[in-house]
């Protein structure tokens, strides 16, 4: 049974470029979370969806960040334009509504030069 | 807002010994969950153990156990018979309970080294 799938696993880009991170949640899960991990701030929530609807995006740093969940099996996190301070590991996690545990993907390591 | 504090940035333990990682949290909620996640160098987030706030009994999973002190808002992780594979970052996390799903709030983590 496949877990949460994230792509790409690594992304290196130059400042100013658009970056799109992708996530496929576990089949049947109806909640999806995007977290970011940095040395300075640790792990923090960016945005989460329940039943494809964004519930809380207060963690999104600024307008350069946007996230979508067009259907139950796919979500994207876009950064446009990217900046060096966006360099981090971005995790996607999913769960069922009444499930205690969240299941994490392997993360995407983003480096913005 | 809920906060999670891990006061030990780094810890070390001899192989086969016992180590305890500390975690405190702050919340005004009565329904919540607490977790310990392990992050090895592969960066995969692995759930080690979880505790429901309404349960008085401390959770255990093989060599891992917690000391949940609800009144003190403390949630420490004890690793017994430490193994080299236990070396990793450990994150304490909190999640509000209730209807629907809610995000995790993480502490800053404790890096555990295991000495052979």
GROMACS .gro file of C-alpha atoms in nm:
model
  229
    1UNK     CA    1   0.000   0.000   0.000
    2UNK     CA    2   0.161   0.324  -0.113
    3UNK     CA    3   0.213   0.596   0.142
    4UNK     CA    4   0.208   0.968   0.082
    5UNK     CA    5   0.396   1.048  -0.237
    6UNK     CA    6   0.583   1.373  -0.289
    7UNK     CA    7   0.765   1.497  -0.593
    8UNK     CA    8   1.027   1.600  -0.661
    9UNK     CA    9   1.243   1.469  -0.377
   10UNK     CA   10   1.502   1.737  -0.441
   11UNK     CA   11   1.471   2.066  -0.623
   12UNK     CA   12   1.744   2.318  -0.690
   13UNK     CA   13   1.643   2.642  -0.855
   14UNK     CA   14   1.754   2.998  -0.893
   15UNK     CA   15   1.605   3.296  -0.721
   16UNK     CA   16   1.306   3.433  -0.906
   17UNK     CA   17   1.202   3.104  -1.061
   18UNK     CA   18   0.866   2.938  -1.005
   19UNK     CA   19   0.869   2.618  -0.800
   20UNK     CA   20   0.588   2.364  -0.780
   21UNK     CA   21   0.585   2.088  -0.522
   22UNK     CA   22   0.344   1.800  -0.558
   23UNK     CA   23   0.172   1.565  -0.315
   24UNK     CA   24  -0.045   1.258  -0.355
   25UNK     CA   25  -0.213   1.163  -0.026
   26UNK     CA   26  -0.293   0.810   0.080
   27UNK     CA   27  -0.601   0.688  -0.105
   28UNK     CA   28  -0.916   0.756   0.095
   29UNK     CA   29  -0.762   1.016   0.324
   30UNK     CA   30  -0.960   1.339   0.332
   31UNK     CA   31  -0.722   1.569   0.520
   32UNK     CA   32  -0.397   1.700   0.377
   33UNK     CA   33  -0.131   1.913   0.545
   34UNK     CA   34   0.169   2.102   0.414
   35UNK     CA   35   0.452   2.159   0.664
   36UNK     CA   36   0.787   2.330   0.622
   37UNK     CA   37   1.104   2.243   0.812
   38UNK     CA   38   1.392   2.488   0.855
   39UNK     CA   39   1.678   2.505   1.099
   40UNK     CA   40   1.562   2.838   1.236
   41UNK     CA   41   1.188   2.775   1.272
   42UNK     CA   42   1.167   2.398   1.295
   43UNK     CA   43   0.854   2.227   1.163
   44UNK     CA   44   0.562   2.457   1.100
   45UNK     CA   45   0.226   2.426   0.932
   46UNK     CA   46   0.179   2.615   0.607
   47UNK     CA   47  -0.176   2.517   0.512
   48UNK     CA   48  -0.420   2.231   0.548
   49UNK     CA   49  -0.722   2.102   0.363
   50UNK     CA   50  -1.022   1.900   0.473
   51UNK     CA   51  -1.223   1.741   0.190
   52UNK     CA   52  -1.023   1.948  -0.063
   53UNK     CA   53  -1.122   2.276   0.105
   54UNK     CA   54  -0.850   2.497   0.257
   55UNK     CA   55  -0.919   2.532   0.627
   56UNK     CA   56  -0.626   2.730   0.761
   57UNK     CA   57  -0.363   2.903   0.547
   58UNK     CA   58  -0.237   3.137   0.817
   59UNK     CA   59   0.102   2.969   0.804
   60UNK     CA   60   0.163   3.060   0.441
   61UNK     CA   61   0.450   3.310   0.462
   62UNK     CA   62   0.333   3.557   0.200
   63UNK     CA   63   0.157   3.596  -0.131
   64UNK     CA   64   0.439   3.426  -0.313
   65UNK     CA   65   0.310   3.098  -0.172
   66UNK     CA   66  -0.008   2.932  -0.295
   67UNK     CA   67  -0.157   2.584  -0.252
   68UNK     CA   68  -0.431   2.401  -0.429
   69UNK     CA   69  -0.612   2.073  -0.394
   70UNK     CA   70  -0.813   2.024  -0.713
   71UNK     CA   71  -0.921   1.674  -0.615
   72UNK     CA   72  -0.888   1.424  -0.333
   73UNK     CA   73  -0.576   1.265  -0.475
   74UNK     CA   74  -0.354   1.560  -0.558
   75UNK     CA   75  -0.225   1.882  -0.409
   76UNK     CA   76   0.034   2.139  -0.516
   77UNK     CA   77   0.234   2.401  -0.331
   78UNK     CA   78   0.366   2.676  -0.555
   79UNK     CA   79   0.624   2.943  -0.483
   80UNK     CA   80   0.646   3.229  -0.730
   81UNK     CA   81   0.892   3.394  -0.733
   82UNK     CA   82   1.121   3.183  -0.517
   83UNK     CA   83   1.379   3.337  -0.283
   84UNK     CA   84   1.683   3.189  -0.104
   85UNK     CA   85   1.500   3.208   0.230
   86UNK     CA   86   1.247   2.958   0.093
   87UNK     CA   87   1.513   2.689   0.106
   88UNK     CA   88   1.376   2.419   0.335
   89UNK     CA   89   1.228   2.070   0.347
   90UNK     CA   90   0.860   2.070   0.261
   91UNK     CA   91   0.649   1.785   0.395
   92UNK     CA   92   0.304   1.673   0.294
   93UNK     CA   93   0.097   1.462   0.534
   94UNK     CA   94  -0.247   1.308   0.511
   95UNK     CA   95  -0.503   1.147   0.742
   96UNK     CA   96  -0.861   1.039   0.774
   97UNK     CA   97  -1.094   1.279   0.947
   98UNK     CA   98  -1.140   1.069   1.260
   99UNK     CA   99  -0.789   0.927   1.258
  100UNK     CA  100  -0.544   1.037   1.523
  101UNK     CA  101  -0.226   0.981   1.326
  102UNK     CA  102  -0.099   1.182   1.031
  103UNK     CA  103   0.110   1.002   0.771
  104UNK     CA  104   0.402   1.193   0.628
  105UNK     CA  105   0.554   1.185   0.283
  106UNK     CA  106   0.932   1.171   0.238
  107UNK     CA  107   0.958   1.546   0.195
  108UNK     CA  108   1.096   1.769  -0.080
  109UNK     CA  109   1.427   1.940  -0.015
  110UNK     CA  110   1.418   2.278  -0.188
  111UNK     CA  111   1.731   2.482  -0.246
  112UNK     CA  112   1.696   2.829  -0.392
  113UNK     CA  113   2.027   2.976  -0.507
  114UNK     CA  114  -0.215   2.942   2.069
  115UNK     CA  115  -0.075   2.606   2.159
  116UNK     CA  116   0.300   2.574   2.205
  117UNK     CA  117   0.535   2.281   2.248
  118UNK     CA  118   0.874   2.319   2.416
  119UNK     CA  119   1.166   2.080   2.406
  120UNK     CA  120   1.435   2.218   2.632
  121UNK     CA  121   1.711   1.974   2.535
  122UNK     CA  122   1.856   2.052   2.189
  123UNK     CA  123   2.093   1.756   2.217
  124UNK     CA  124   2.118   1.441   2.425
  125UNK     CA  125   2.346   1.141   2.422
  126UNK     CA  126   2.316   0.793   2.565
  127UNK     CA  127   2.533   0.485   2.583
  128UNK     CA  128   2.413   0.185   2.390
  129UNK     CA  129   2.187  -0.038   2.603
  130UNK     CA  130   2.124   0.244   2.853
  131UNK     CA  131   1.807   0.442   2.915
  132UNK     CA  132   1.746   0.803   2.817
  133UNK     CA  133   1.457   1.042   2.876
  134UNK     CA  134   1.366   1.327   2.644
  135UNK     CA  135   1.162   1.613   2.787
  136UNK     CA  136   0.865   1.797   2.643
  137UNK     CA  137   0.622   2.048   2.785
  138UNK     CA  138   0.322   2.201   2.615
  139UNK     CA  139   0.073   2.475   2.670
  140UNK     CA  140  -0.294   2.451   2.584
  141UNK     CA  141  -0.632   2.549   2.721
  142UNK     CA  142  -0.800   2.257   2.546
  143UNK     CA  143  -0.916   1.948   2.733
  144UNK     CA  144  -0.930   1.720   2.429
  145UNK     CA  145  -0.598   1.672   2.257
  146UNK     CA  146  -0.332   1.424   2.151
  147UNK     CA  147   0.042   1.415   2.204
  148UNK     CA  148   0.301   1.245   1.989
  149UNK     CA  149   0.668   1.169   1.963
  150UNK     CA  150   0.809   1.155   1.609
  151UNK     CA  151   1.152   1.028   1.510
  152UNK     CA  152   1.339   1.179   1.216
  153UNK     CA  153   1.650   0.985   1.110
  154UNK     CA  154   1.899   1.126   0.858
  155UNK     CA  155   1.673   1.001   0.579
  156UNK     CA  156   1.440   1.285   0.703
  157UNK     CA  157   1.135   1.056   0.702
  158UNK     CA  158   0.898   1.142   0.987
  159UNK     CA  159   0.822   0.826   1.184
  160UNK     CA  160   0.560   0.810   1.456
  161UNK     CA  161   0.712   0.656   1.769
  162UNK     CA  162   0.430   0.679   2.019
  163UNK     CA  163   0.110   0.870   2.087
  164UNK     CA  164  -0.101   0.958   2.390
  165UNK     CA  165  -0.464   1.058   2.412
  166UNK     CA  166  -0.516   1.325   2.678
  167UNK     CA  167  -0.824   1.152   2.818
  168UNK     CA  168  -0.626   0.837   2.895
  169UNK     CA  169  -0.458   0.829   3.233
  170UNK     CA  170  -0.242   0.529   3.151
  171UNK     CA  171   0.093   0.611   2.998
  172UNK     CA  172   0.144   0.476   2.646
  173UNK     CA  173   0.413   0.219   2.575
  174UNK     CA  174   0.549   0.078   2.251
  175UNK     CA  175   0.815  -0.187   2.305
  176UNK     CA  176   1.127   0.000   2.429
  177UNK     CA  177   0.952   0.338   2.414
  178UNK     CA  178   0.728   0.472   2.688
  179UNK     CA  179   0.598   0.810   2.793
  180UNK     CA  180   0.544   0.985   3.123
  181UNK     CA  181   0.231   1.192   3.071
  182UNK     CA  182   0.168   1.444   3.347
  183UNK     CA  183  -0.148   1.623   3.241
  184UNK     CA  184  -0.165   1.874   3.525
  185UNK     CA  185   0.196   1.973   3.471
  186UNK     CA  186   0.152   1.964   3.091
  187UNK     CA  187   0.454   1.744   3.059
  188UNK     CA  188   0.509   1.459   2.812
  189UNK     CA  189   0.850   1.294   2.831
  190UNK     CA  190   0.976   1.003   2.622
  191UNK     CA  191   1.181   0.723   2.775
  192UNK     CA  192   1.388   0.500   2.550
  193UNK     CA  193   1.507   0.182   2.719
  194UNK     CA  194   1.791  -0.042   2.602
  195UNK     CA  195   1.903   0.224   2.353
  196UNK     CA  196   2.023   0.100   2.017
  197UNK     CA  197   2.241   0.261   1.753
  198UNK     CA  198   1.937   0.285   1.529
  199UNK     CA  199   1.768   0.512   1.781
  200UNK     CA  200   2.005   0.795   1.689
  201UNK     CA  201   1.788   1.064   1.529
  202UNK     CA  202   1.603   1.389   1.584
  203UNK     CA  203   1.300   1.345   1.808
  204UNK     CA  204   1.007   1.582   1.788
  205UNK     CA  205   0.731   1.621   2.041
  206UNK     CA  206   0.400   1.724   1.885
  207UNK     CA  207   0.053   1.829   1.993
  208UNK     CA  208  -0.276   1.809   1.811
  209UNK     CA  209  -0.606   1.952   1.923
  210UNK     CA  210  -0.886   1.700   1.937
  211UNK     CA  211  -1.251   1.737   1.857
  212UNK     CA  212  -1.444   1.709   1.534
  213UNK     CA  213  -1.252   1.706   1.212
  214UNK     CA  214  -0.881   1.689   1.167
  215UNK     CA  215  -0.636   1.945   1.299
  216UNK     CA  216  -0.270   2.017   1.233
  217UNK     CA  217   0.027   1.918   1.444
  218UNK     CA  218   0.222   2.171   1.648
  219UNK     CA  219   0.584   2.065   1.689
  220UNK     CA  220   0.860   2.136   1.935
  221UNK     CA  221   1.203   2.234   1.804
  222UNK     CA  222   1.337   1.883   1.849
  223UNK     CA  223   1.607   1.698   2.041
  224UNK     CA  224   1.898   1.540   1.862
  225UNK     CA  225   1.979   1.205   2.021
  226UNK     CA  226   2.319   1.045   1.978
  227UNK     CA  227   2.381   0.683   2.075
  228UNK     CA  228   2.736   0.595   2.175
  229UNK     CA  229   2.858   0.245   2.108
   0.00000   0.00000   0.00000
